[in-house]
């Protein structure tokens, strides 16, 4: 019979989450069967693949099916099964020990109520001295590392013993003999090595399952005739005490082990989180680097022919102007051309050609200017040459982003066109990485476009889709005015316009990017900046954009928050210090520390 319920183990919520996360981390899928090959997790366990056993003791209690990477999952399940089995054994052993305590009900109730070894010893010594006459009582505990009997608790007048090695002195000899003993005349006993004035004592070893834990001793500094009844009472109490102390020690060990395990689990979780964050940053950094390089290359390749065309177009305008001047002179001095030329002039409508050709050249100049502006925006967006933080024009970054996203703003089958309202304030340049801040604007504005498209899909009667972008310095609340945001919404979102704590001594610039889309509820909002969290359909979003944006703003010592309610649109509040006082990942913490000094 299987010593544990394997089905119950693998279907626990916590275990399922661990297995799912592990499979995601190592990049594999798996199926789990019980020992009878009945599917427990996975829809199709008949798929071909390696079969890895889940072992407990000498028994196979289940199988994990998949590629070579799933061997890790089988090993983890074997470890969890072993842990659960050991817990069952431990629980069973503790239950047996509790059932052994059937004497001295009042004492055992107090003793078992405490799981601290010293507290157990204190209660036992105090109760023992009430039962048996003594001037001193103590409990010694054997230190397995040093082999010495150490005082766990002492009560009464004077001190009976100092730490001694087993075999040294009368107490140690009694303990080693594993048999309780009465010594009514200590001074005449040759085994007694202590110089203290002890007249009589009674000592009983504390033994559980043939293992010496220590000893309980009652003594008197006046002659006392301890009886066999006293020895019997102390022996019974010693049995209870040994069990109680053993359990208390076991609990203490388990508690310490649990604390260590929890700490290790926390450290592992933190390490995994940091690794995930690092991986996310590396992936996104590589993606943005490749995208930036591609943009820069495309802009460069476009610029070369545009410069060639633009240069030749200037000459073309000059040549055409000269030709037109020659034509006008011909018309002035030869107003009556020969019939053949007259017929051709009428056929081609020479006056129209002259006027339209000039307009055509001007239109070509205008088109080339727009293309050059587009390539300039592409280069400004990528900014591959920026290594250190430099003054950044946020308005240029927003305009470049909007230009790149222009095609998604125009009318299409998903919406009738998205209006962008820009309300730029008089803000200074801010220190930062332009390409990273542009990435933030790109992620947020692209998400706003997606939200507006989704809202238009669900409700044809929705208002005209609009994105509102506003920039400003930190303002007093009474000066704040926004088409979608109320002061009440800001208060509910814990945003203080006067000065966020982080910016109390560090003036900041605020960028508000709002849409009048479908909004989001609190559940979505709470997970918005978590890596890989997305509400988009598979293949449309990775869940990394806002997480990366949050990290970028944090890296700049800034603040990124989302204000949204279902049906009331969404606003992203971006606040960035004008000057980067401390350019490290720990900027926020160090700034807040400066606030308290």
Coordinates of C-alpha atoms in Angstrom, one line a residue:
X1 CA 0.0 0.0 0.0
X2 CA 1.3 3.5 -1.0
X3 CA 2.4 5.3 2.2
X4 CA 1.0 8.6 0.9
X5 CA -1.9 9.7 -1.3
X6 CA 0.0 10.6 -4.5
X7 CA -3.1 12.0 -6.2
X8 CA -3.8 14.3 -3.3
X9 CA -0.2 15.5 -3.4
X10 CA 0.1 16.4 -7.1
X11 CA -3.4 18.0 -7.2
X12 CA -2.7 20.4 -4.3
X13 CA -2.9 24.0 -5.5
X14 CA 0.5 25.0 -4.3
X15 CA 2.1 21.9 -5.9
X16 CA 0.3 22.5 -9.2
X17 CA 1.6 26.1 -9.2
X18 CA 5.2 25.0 -8.5
X19 CA 5.1 22.4 -11.2
X20 CA 3.5 24.8 -13.7
X21 CA 6.1 27.5 -13.0
X22 CA 9.0 25.0 -13.1
X23 CA 7.7 23.6 -16.5
X24 CA 7.5 27.2 -17.8
X25 CA 11.0 28.0 -16.5
X26 CA 12.6 24.9 -18.1
X27 CA 10.5 25.2 -21.2
X28 CA 8.7 21.9 -21.4
X29 CA 5.3 20.2 -21.0
X30 CA 4.5 17.1 -19.0
X31 CA 1.9 14.6 -18.0
X32 CA 1.6 12.8 -14.6
X33 CA 0.2 9.3 -13.9
X34 CA -0.2 7.4 -10.7
X35 CA 1.4 4.0 -10.2
X36 CA -1.5 2.3 -12.1
X37 CA -0.9 4.6 -15.1
X38 CA -4.0 6.6 -14.5
X39 CA -3.7 10.2 -15.7
X40 CA -3.6 12.8 -12.9
X41 CA -2.3 15.9 -14.6
X42 CA -2.2 16.5 -18.4
X43 CA -4.9 15.8 -21.0
X44 CA -3.1 13.1 -23.0
X45 CA -0.7 10.9 -21.2
X46 CA -0.5 8.5 -24.1
X47 CA 1.8 10.8 -26.0
X48 CA 5.2 9.5 -26.8
X49 CA 8.0 10.5 -24.5
X50 CA 10.3 9.4 -21.7
X51 CA 8.8 8.0 -18.5
X52 CA 10.4 9.1 -15.3
X53 CA 9.4 7.3 -12.0
X54 CA 8.4 9.2 -8.9
X55 CA 9.9 7.1 -6.1
X56 CA 9.1 6.9 -2.4
X57 CA 11.4 4.5 -0.4
X58 CA 11.6 1.5 -2.7
X59 CA 8.3 2.0 -4.3
X60 CA 7.3 3.7 -7.5
X61 CA 4.2 5.8 -6.7
X62 CA 3.8 7.6 -10.0
X63 CA 5.2 8.6 -13.4
X64 CA 6.1 11.8 -15.1
X65 CA 6.0 11.6 -18.9
X66 CA 7.7 14.1 -21.2
X67 CA 11.1 15.0 -22.7
X68 CA 14.4 14.8 -20.8
X69 CA 13.8 18.1 -19.0
X70 CA 10.8 16.5 -17.2
X71 CA 13.3 14.4 -15.2
X72 CA 13.6 17.5 -13.0
X73 CA 9.8 17.4 -12.3
X74 CA 10.0 13.7 -11.4
X75 CA 12.9 14.4 -8.9
X76 CA 11.0 17.3 -7.4
X77 CA 7.9 15.1 -6.9
X78 CA 10.0 12.4 -5.3
X79 CA 11.4 15.0 -2.9
X80 CA 7.9 16.3 -2.1
X81 CA 6.6 12.8 -1.5
X82 CA 9.5 12.0 0.8
X83 CA 8.8 15.2 2.7
X84 CA 5.1 14.3 3.1
X85 CA 6.0 10.8 4.2
X86 CA 8.4 12.0 6.8
X87 CA 5.8 14.4 8.1
X88 CA 3.3 11.6 8.5
X89 CA 5.9 9.5 10.3
X90 CA 6.7 12.5 12.6
X91 CA 3.1 13.2 13.3
X92 CA 2.5 9.5 14.1
X93 CA 5.5 9.4 16.4
X94 CA 4.4 12.6 18.2
X95 CA 0.9 11.2 18.6
X96 CA 2.2 8.0 20.3
X97 CA 4.3 10.1 22.7
X98 CA 1.3 12.2 23.7
X99 CA -0.6 9.0 24.5
X100 CA 2.1 7.9 26.9
X101 CA 1.4 10.7 29.3
X102 CA -1.3 9.3 31.5
X103 CA 0.0 10.1 35.0
X104 CA 0.0 13.2 37.1
X105 CA -2.7 14.7 35.1
X106 CA -2.4 18.2 36.5
X107 CA 1.4 18.3 36.0
X108 CA 1.3 16.8 32.5
X109 CA -1.4 19.4 31.5
X110 CA 0.9 22.2 32.4
X111 CA 4.0 20.6 31.0
X112 CA 2.5 19.6 27.6
X113 CA 1.1 23.1 27.3
X114 CA 4.6 24.4 26.7
X115 CA 6.8 23.6 23.8
X116 CA 9.9 25.5 25.1
X117 CA 12.4 23.1 26.8
X118 CA 13.3 25.6 29.6
X119 CA 9.6 26.3 30.3
X120 CA 9.0 22.5 30.6
X121 CA 11.9 22.1 33.0
X122 CA 10.8 25.1 35.1
X123 CA 7.3 23.6 35.5
X124 CA 8.6 20.1 36.3
X125 CA 11.1 21.3 38.9
X126 CA 8.5 23.5 40.6
X127 CA 5.9 20.7 40.7
X128 CA 8.5 18.1 41.8
X129 CA 9.6 20.2 44.8
X130 CA 5.9 20.4 45.8
X131 CA 5.7 16.6 45.8
X132 CA 9.0 15.8 47.4
X133 CA 10.8 17.7 50.1
X134 CA 13.9 19.5 48.9
X135 CA 15.9 22.7 49.1
X136 CA 17.1 22.6 45.5
X137 CA 15.9 21.1 42.3
X138 CA 17.3 21.1 38.8
X139 CA 17.2 19.4 35.4
X140 CA 20.4 18.7 33.5
X141 CA 20.4 18.2 29.7
X142 CA 23.0 16.3 27.8
X143 CA 24.8 18.2 25.1
X144 CA 25.5 15.7 22.4
X145 CA 28.2 17.8 20.9
X146 CA 30.3 18.1 24.1
X147 CA 29.2 15.1 26.0
X148 CA 28.5 17.3 29.1
X149 CA 25.5 17.6 31.3
X150 CA 24.4 21.2 31.2
X151 CA 22.0 22.9 33.6
X152 CA 18.7 23.5 31.8
X153 CA 16.8 24.8 34.8
X154 CA 17.6 25.2 38.6
X155 CA 15.4 26.2 41.4
X156 CA 16.0 26.6 45.1
X157 CA 18.9 27.5 47.4
X158 CA 22.5 27.3 46.0
X159 CA 23.8 25.4 43.1
X160 CA 24.0 21.6 43.0
X161 CA 26.2 20.9 40.1
X162 CA 28.5 22.3 37.4
X163 CA 28.7 20.9 33.9
X164 CA 30.5 17.5 34.1
X165 CA 31.5 14.8 31.6
X166 CA 29.5 11.6 31.8
X167 CA 31.2 9.4 34.4
X168 CA 32.5 12.2 36.5
X169 CA 30.8 12.5 39.9
X170 CA 27.8 10.7 41.4
X171 CA 25.2 12.4 39.2
X172 CA 27.0 11.6 36.0
X173 CA 27.5 8.0 37.2
X174 CA 23.8 7.5 38.0
X175 CA 22.8 8.9 34.6
X176 CA 25.2 6.6 32.8
X177 CA 23.8 3.7 34.8
X178 CA 20.3 4.6 33.5
X179 CA 18.8 3.8 36.9
X180 CA 17.4 6.2 39.4
X181 CA 19.1 6.3 42.8
X182 CA 18.7 7.7 46.3
X183 CA 21.7 8.9 48.2
X184 CA 20.6 10.0 51.7
X185 CA 24.2 10.6 53.0
X186 CA 26.1 12.3 50.1
X187 CA 29.2 13.3 52.0
X188 CA 30.0 9.7 52.9
X189 CA 29.6 8.5 49.3
X190 CA 33.0 8.2 47.6
X191 CA 31.5 9.0 44.2
X192 CA 30.6 12.5 45.1
X193 CA 33.2 15.0 43.8
X194 CA 31.4 18.2 44.4
X195 CA 32.5 20.3 47.4
X196 CA 29.0 21.8 48.0
X197 CA 27.3 21.1 51.3
X198 CA 24.7 18.7 50.0
X199 CA 23.4 16.2 52.5
X200 CA 20.9 14.1 50.6
X201 CA 19.7 13.8 47.0
X202 CA 17.6 11.8 44.7
X203 CA 18.5 11.5 41.0
X204 CA 16.6 9.9 38.1
X205 CA 17.9 9.9 34.5
X206 CA 15.8 11.3 31.7
X207 CA 15.6 8.6 29.1
X208 CA 13.5 8.2 26.0
X209 CA 13.8 5.1 23.7
X210 CA 17.1 4.2 25.5
X211 CA 18.5 7.6 24.7
X212 CA 19.8 9.7 27.6
X213 CA 18.5 13.2 27.5
X214 CA 19.7 14.3 31.0
X215 CA 18.6 14.0 34.6
X216 CA 16.2 15.4 37.2
X217 CA 17.7 15.9 40.7
X218 CA 16.2 17.0 44.0
X219 CA 18.5 17.6 46.9
X220 CA 18.5 18.9 50.4
X221 CA 21.1 20.8 52.4
X222 CA 19.8 19.1 55.6
X223 CA 19.8 15.3 56.2
X224 CA 16.7 13.8 54.6
X225 CA 15.6 10.2 54.3
X226 CA 14.2 9.9 50.8
X227 CA 12.1 6.8 50.4
X228 CA 11.5 4.4 47.5
X229 CA 8.1 6.0 47.2
X230 CA 9.8 9.3 46.5
X231 CA 12.0 7.6 44.0
X232 CA 8.9 6.1 42.3
X233 CA 7.1 9.4 42.1
X234 CA 10.2 11.1 40.7
X235 CA 10.7 8.2 38.2
X236 CA 7.1 8.6 36.9
X237 CA 7.6 12.3 36.7
X238 CA 10.9 11.8 34.9
X239 CA 9.2 9.6 32.3
X240 CA 6.8 12.4 31.5
X241 CA 9.5 15.0 31.7
X242 CA 11.7 13.1 29.3
X243 CA 8.9 12.8 26.8
X244 CA 7.8 16.5 27.2
X245 CA 11.4 17.8 26.8
X246 CA 12.0 15.5 23.9
X247 CA 8.9 16.8 22.2
X248 CA 9.9 20.4 23.1
X249 CA 13.4 19.9 21.6
X250 CA 11.9 18.2 18.6
X251 CA 9.5 21.1 18.2
X252 CA 12.3 23.6 18.6
X253 CA 14.4 21.7 16.0
X254 CA 11.4 21.5 13.6
X255 CA 10.6 25.2 14.2
X256 CA 14.2 26.1 13.5
X257 CA 14.3 23.8 10.5
X258 CA 11.0 25.3 9.2
X259 CA 12.4 28.8 9.7
X260 CA 15.5 27.9 7.8
X261 CA 13.4 26.2 5.1
X262 CA 11.2 29.3 4.8
X263 CA 14.1 31.6 4.6
X264 CA 15.7 29.4 2.0
X265 CA 12.4 29.3 0.1
X266 CA 12.1 33.0 0.3
X267 CA 15.7 33.5 -0.9
X268 CA 15.0 31.0 -3.7
X269 CA 11.9 32.8 -4.7
X270 CA 13.7 36.1 -4.6
X271 CA 16.5 34.6 -6.7
X272 CA 14.0 33.3 -9.2
X273 CA 12.3 36.6 -9.3
X274 CA 15.6 38.5 -9.9
X275 CA 16.6 36.0 -12.5
X276 CA 13.2 36.4 -14.2
X277 CA 13.6 40.2 -14.0
X278 CA 17.1 40.0 -15.4
X279 CA 15.9 37.7 -18.2
X280 CA 13.1 40.0 -19.0
X281 CA 15.4 43.0 -19.1
X282 CA 17.9 41.1 -21.3
X283 CA 15.2 40.0 -23.7
X284 CA 13.6 43.4 -24.0
X285 CA 17.0 45.1 -24.2
X286 CA 18.0 42.8 -27.1
X287 CA 14.7 43.4 -28.8
X288 CA 14.9 47.1 -28.5
X289 CA 18.6 47.1 -29.5
X290 CA 17.7 45.1 -32.7
X291 CA 14.7 47.3 -33.3
X292 CA 16.8 50.5 -32.8
X293 CA 19.5 49.2 -35.1
X294 CA 16.9 48.3 -37.8
X295 CA 15.3 51.7 -37.5
X296 CA 18.6 53.5 -37.7
X297 CA 19.6 51.3 -40.8
X298 CA 16.3 52.0 -42.5
X299 CA 16.5 55.7 -41.8
X300 CA 20.1 55.7 -43.2
X301 CA 19.1 53.8 -46.3
X302 CA 16.2 56.1 -46.9
X303 CA 18.3 59.2 -46.4
X304 CA 20.8 58.3 -49.1
X305 CA 18.4 58.3 -52.1
X306 CA 16.4 61.2 -50.6
X307 CA 19.5 63.4 -50.4
X308 CA 20.3 62.4 -54.0
X309 CA 16.8 63.3 -55.2
X310 CA 16.7 66.5 -53.1
X311 CA 20.0 67.6 -54.6
X312 CA 18.9 66.9 -58.1
X313 CA 15.5 68.4 -57.5
X314 CA 17.2 71.7 -56.6
X315 CA 19.0 71.7 -60.0
X316 CA 15.8 70.6 -61.7
X317 CA 14.0 73.6 -60.3
X318 CA 16.8 75.9 -61.5
X319 CA 16.9 74.3 -65.0
X320 CA 13.2 74.4 -65.4
X321 CA 13.0 78.1 -64.3
X322 CA 15.6 78.9 -67.0
X323 CA 13.8 76.9 -69.6
X324 CA 10.5 78.7 -68.7
X325 CA 12.3 82.0 -69.0
X326 CA 13.6 81.1 -72.5
X327 CA 10.1 80.0 -73.5
X328 CA 8.6 83.3 -72.3
X329 CA 11.2 85.2 -74.4
X330 CA 10.3 83.1 -77.4
X331 CA 6.6 84.0 -76.9
X332 CA 7.5 87.7 -76.4
X333 CA 9.6 88.0 -79.6
X334 CA 7.8 85.5 -81.8
X335 CA 4.1 85.8 -80.8
X336 CA 3.0 84.2 -84.0
X337 CA 4.8 80.8 -84.3
X338 CA 4.6 78.6 -87.3
X339 CA 1.4 76.5 -87.6
X340 CA 3.1 73.2 -86.5
X341 CA 4.3 74.8 -83.2
X342 CA 1.0 76.5 -82.7
X343 CA -0.9 73.2 -83.0
X344 CA 1.5 71.5 -80.5
X345 CA 1.1 74.4 -78.0
X346 CA -2.6 74.1 -78.1
X347 CA -2.5 70.3 -77.9
X348 CA -0.4 70.2 -74.7
X349 CA -2.0 73.3 -73.1
X350 CA 1.3 75.1 -72.5
X351 CA -0.1 77.5 -69.9
X352 CA -1.3 74.6 -67.8
X353 CA 2.0 72.8 -68.1
X354 CA 4.0 75.8 -67.0
X355 CA 1.8 76.4 -63.9
X356 CA 1.4 72.7 -63.0
X357 CA 5.1 71.9 -63.5
X358 CA 6.0 74.6 -60.9
X359 CA 3.5 73.2 -58.5
X360 CA 4.7 69.7 -59.1
X361 CA 8.3 70.6 -58.2
X362 CA 7.0 72.4 -55.0
X363 CA 5.0 69.3 -54.1
X364 CA 8.0 67.0 -54.6
X365 CA 10.0 69.3 -52.3
X366 CA 7.3 69.1 -49.7
X367 CA 7.2 65.3 -49.9
X368 CA 10.9 65.0 -49.5
X369 CA 10.7 67.3 -46.5
X370 CA 8.1 65.0 -44.9
X371 CA 10.2 61.9 -45.6
X372 CA 13.3 63.6 -44.1
X373 CA 11.2 64.5 -41.0
X374 CA 10.1 60.9 -40.7
X375 CA 13.7 59.6 -40.8
X376 CA 14.7 62.2 -38.3
X377 CA 11.9 61.0 -36.0
X378 CA 13.1 57.4 -36.4
X379 CA 16.7 58.3 -35.5
X380 CA 15.5 60.3 -32.5
X381 CA 13.4 57.4 -31.4
X382 CA 16.2 54.9 -31.5
X383 CA 19.1 57.0 -30.1
X384 CA 21.6 54.1 -30.3
X385 CA 24.5 56.4 -29.7
X386 CA 23.4 57.4 -26.1
X387 CA 25.3 55.6 -23.4
X388 CA 25.1 58.1 -20.5
X389 CA 22.1 60.0 -19.2
X390 CA 21.7 63.3 -21.2
X391 CA 19.2 66.1 -21.2
X392 CA 16.0 64.8 -22.9
X393 CA 13.3 66.7 -24.7
X394 CA 10.2 64.7 -23.7
X395 CA 8.0 66.5 -26.3
X396 CA 10.4 65.4 -29.1
X397 CA 10.2 61.8 -27.8
X398 CA 6.3 61.9 -27.7
X399 CA 6.1 63.4 -31.2
X400 CA 8.5 60.9 -32.6
X401 CA 6.5 58.1 -31.1
X402 CA 3.2 59.4 -32.4
X403 CA 4.7 59.8 -35.9
X404 CA 5.8 56.1 -35.8
X405 CA 2.3 55.1 -34.7
X406 CA 0.6 57.3 -37.2
X407 CA -0.6 54.4 -39.3
X408 CA -2.5 52.9 -36.3
X409 CA -4.1 56.2 -35.5
X410 CA -5.7 56.6 -39.0
X411 CA -9.2 55.2 -39.7
X412 CA -9.3 51.5 -40.4
X413 CA -11.7 48.5 -40.0
X414 CA -11.3 48.6 -36.2
X415 CA -12.0 52.3 -35.6
X416 CA -13.0 55.5 -37.4
X417 CA -9.7 57.2 -36.5
X418 CA -8.1 58.1 -33.2
X419 CA -7.8 61.8 -32.3
X420 CA -4.7 62.8 -30.4
X421 CA -5.0 65.9 -28.3
X422 CA -1.6 67.3 -27.1
X423 CA -1.5 69.8 -24.3
X424 CA 2.2 70.5 -23.8
X425 CA 3.2 72.5 -20.8
X426 CA 6.3 74.7 -20.4
X427 CA 8.6 72.0 -19.0
X428 CA 12.4 71.8 -19.0
X429 CA 14.7 69.1 -20.3
X430 CA 15.0 66.1 -18.0
X431 CA 18.1 63.9 -17.5
X432 CA 17.7 60.4 -18.7
X433 CA 18.0 57.9 -21.5
X434 CA 16.0 59.1 -24.5
X435 CA 15.6 55.8 -26.1
X436 CA 14.3 54.2 -22.9
X437 CA 11.8 57.0 -22.2
X438 CA 10.7 56.8 -25.8
X439 CA 10.1 53.0 -25.2
X440 CA 7.9 53.9 -22.3
X441 CA 5.8 56.3 -24.4
X442 CA 5.6 53.7 -27.2
X443 CA 4.3 51.0 -24.8
X444 CA 1.7 53.2 -23.1
X445 CA 0.4 54.9 -26.3
X446 CA 0.3 51.5 -28.2
X447 CA -1.7 50.1 -25.2
X448 CA -4.1 53.0 -25.4
X449 CA -4.7 52.4 -29.1
X450 CA -5.4 48.7 -28.4
X451 CA -7.8 49.7 -25.6
X452 CA -9.7 52.1 -27.9
X453 CA -9.9 49.5 -30.6
X454 CA -11.3 47.0 -28.1
X455 CA -13.8 49.5 -26.8
X456 CA -15.0 50.3 -30.3
X457 CA -15.4 46.6 -31.0
X458 CA -17.6 46.1 -28.0
X459 CA -19.7 49.2 -28.4
X460 CA -20.4 50.9 -31.7
X461 CA -22.0 53.9 -29.8
X462 CA -18.8 54.6 -27.8
X463 CA -17.5 58.2 -28.0
X464 CA -15.0 59.3 -30.6
X465 CA -11.7 57.5 -29.6
X466 CA -9.3 60.0 -28.2
X467 CA -5.9 60.0 -26.6
X468 CA -5.0 63.0 -24.5
X469 CA -1.4 63.8 -23.7
X470 CA -0.5 66.4 -21.2
X471 CA 2.9 67.5 -19.8
X472 CA 3.4 69.8 -16.8
X473 CA 5.4 70.5 -13.7
X474 CA 4.1 69.4 -10.3
X475 CA 1.2 71.7 -9.6
X476 CA -1.0 72.7 -6.7
X477 CA -4.2 70.6 -6.7
X478 CA -6.5 73.7 -7.2
X479 CA -4.6 74.4 -10.5
X480 CA -5.2 70.9 -11.9
X481 CA -7.7 70.4 -14.7
X482 CA -8.0 67.3 -16.9
X483 CA -10.7 66.1 -19.3
X484 CA -10.8 62.6 -17.9
X485 CA -9.3 62.8 -14.4
X486 CA -10.9 64.3 -11.3
X487 CA -9.1 65.3 -8.1
X488 CA -11.2 62.6 -6.4
X489 CA -9.7 59.9 -8.7
X490 CA -6.2 61.2 -7.9
X491 CA -6.9 61.0 -4.2
X492 CA -8.2 57.4 -4.5
X493 CA -5.0 56.6 -6.5
X494 CA -2.8 58.0 -3.7
X495 CA -1.3 60.6 -6.1
X496 CA -0.4 63.9 -4.5
X497 CA 0.0 66.7 -7.0
X498 CA 1.7 69.1 -4.6
X499 CA 4.7 66.8 -4.0
X500 CA 5.1 63.0 -3.9
X501 CA 7.4 62.1 -1.0
X502 CA 10.1 61.0 -3.5
X503 CA 10.1 64.4 -5.2
X504 CA 9.8 66.6 -2.1
X505 CA 13.3 67.9 -2.7
X506 CA 13.6 66.8 -6.3
X507 CA 11.4 68.8 -8.7
X508 CA 9.7 66.5 -11.3
X509 CA 8.0 66.7 -14.7
X510 CA 4.6 65.0 -15.1
X511 CA 3.4 63.3 -18.3
X512 CA -0.2 62.2 -18.4
X513 CA -1.3 59.8 -21.2
X514 CA -5.1 59.2 -21.1
X515 CA -7.6 57.5 -23.3
X516 CA -11.4 57.3 -23.2
X517 CA -11.5 53.6 -23.7
X518 CA -13.0 50.7 -21.7
X519 CA -10.9 51.2 -18.6
X520 CA -10.0 48.3 -16.3
X521 CA -11.0 47.0 -12.9
X522 CA -9.0 46.8 -9.7
X523 CA -7.9 43.2 -10.2
X524 CA -6.3 44.0 -13.5
X525 CA -4.8 47.3 -12.3
X526 CA -3.1 45.6 -9.3
X527 CA -1.2 43.2 -11.6
X528 CA -0.6 45.6 -14.5
X529 CA 3.1 46.0 -14.0
X530 CA 3.9 42.4 -13.3
X531 CA 6.1 40.6 -15.8
X532 CA 4.1 38.5 -18.4
X533 CA 0.7 39.7 -17.1
X534 CA -1.6 40.5 -20.0
X535 CA -5.3 40.6 -20.8
X536 CA -4.7 40.5 -24.6
X537 CA -5.3 37.4 -26.6
X538 CA -2.5 34.9 -27.3
X539 CA 0.0 36.2 -29.8
X540 CA -1.0 39.8 -29.4
X541 CA 0.8 40.7 -26.3
X542 CA 3.7 39.3 -24.1
X543 CA 2.9 41.2 -20.9
X544 CA 6.3 42.7 -20.9
X545 CA 5.7 46.2 -22.1
X546 CA 4.3 47.8 -19.0
X547 CA 6.6 45.8 -16.7
X548 CA 9.6 47.1 -18.6
X549 CA 8.2 50.6 -18.6
X550 CA 7.8 50.5 -14.9
X551 CA 11.4 49.4 -14.5
X552 CA 12.6 52.1 -16.8
X553 CA 10.8 54.8 -14.8
X554 CA 12.1 53.4 -11.6
X555 CA 15.6 53.4 -13.0
X556 CA 15.1 57.1 -13.7
X557 CA 14.1 57.6 -10.0
X558 CA 10.5 58.3 -11.2
X559 CA 6.9 57.2 -10.6
X560 CA 4.6 55.3 -12.9
X561 CA 1.0 54.8 -11.8
X562 CA -2.2 53.8 -13.5
X563 CA -5.6 55.4 -12.8
X564 CA -8.5 53.6 -14.2
X565 CA -12.1 52.4 -13.6
X566 CA -14.3 50.2 -15.8
X567 CA -16.0 52.3 -18.5
X568 CA -14.1 55.5 -17.5
X569 CA -10.9 55.2 -19.6
X570 CA -7.4 54.9 -18.4
X571 CA -4.6 57.4 -17.4
X572 CA -1.0 56.7 -16.9
X573 CA 0.8 59.1 -14.6
X574 CA 4.5 59.4 -15.3
X575 CA 6.6 61.6 -13.1
X576 CA 10.3 62.0 -13.6
X577 CA 12.9 64.0 -11.7
X578 CA 14.4 66.9 -13.7
X579 CA 17.9 66.1 -12.3
X580 CA 19.1 62.6 -11.6
X581 CA 20.7 63.0 -8.2
X582 CA 21.7 59.3 -7.8
X583 CA 21.8 57.3 -11.0
X584 CA 21.4 53.8 -9.6
X585 CA 18.7 51.1 -9.3
X586 CA 18.3 52.1 -5.6
X587 CA 17.6 55.7 -6.4
X588 CA 14.2 55.6 -4.8
X589 CA 15.3 54.1 -1.5
X590 CA 18.3 56.4 -1.2
X591 CA 16.2 59.5 -2.0
X592 CA 13.7 58.4 0.7
X593 CA 16.5 57.9 3.2
X594 CA 17.7 61.4 2.5
X595 CA 14.1 62.6 3.4
X596 CA 14.5 61.3 6.9
X597 CA 17.9 62.8 7.6

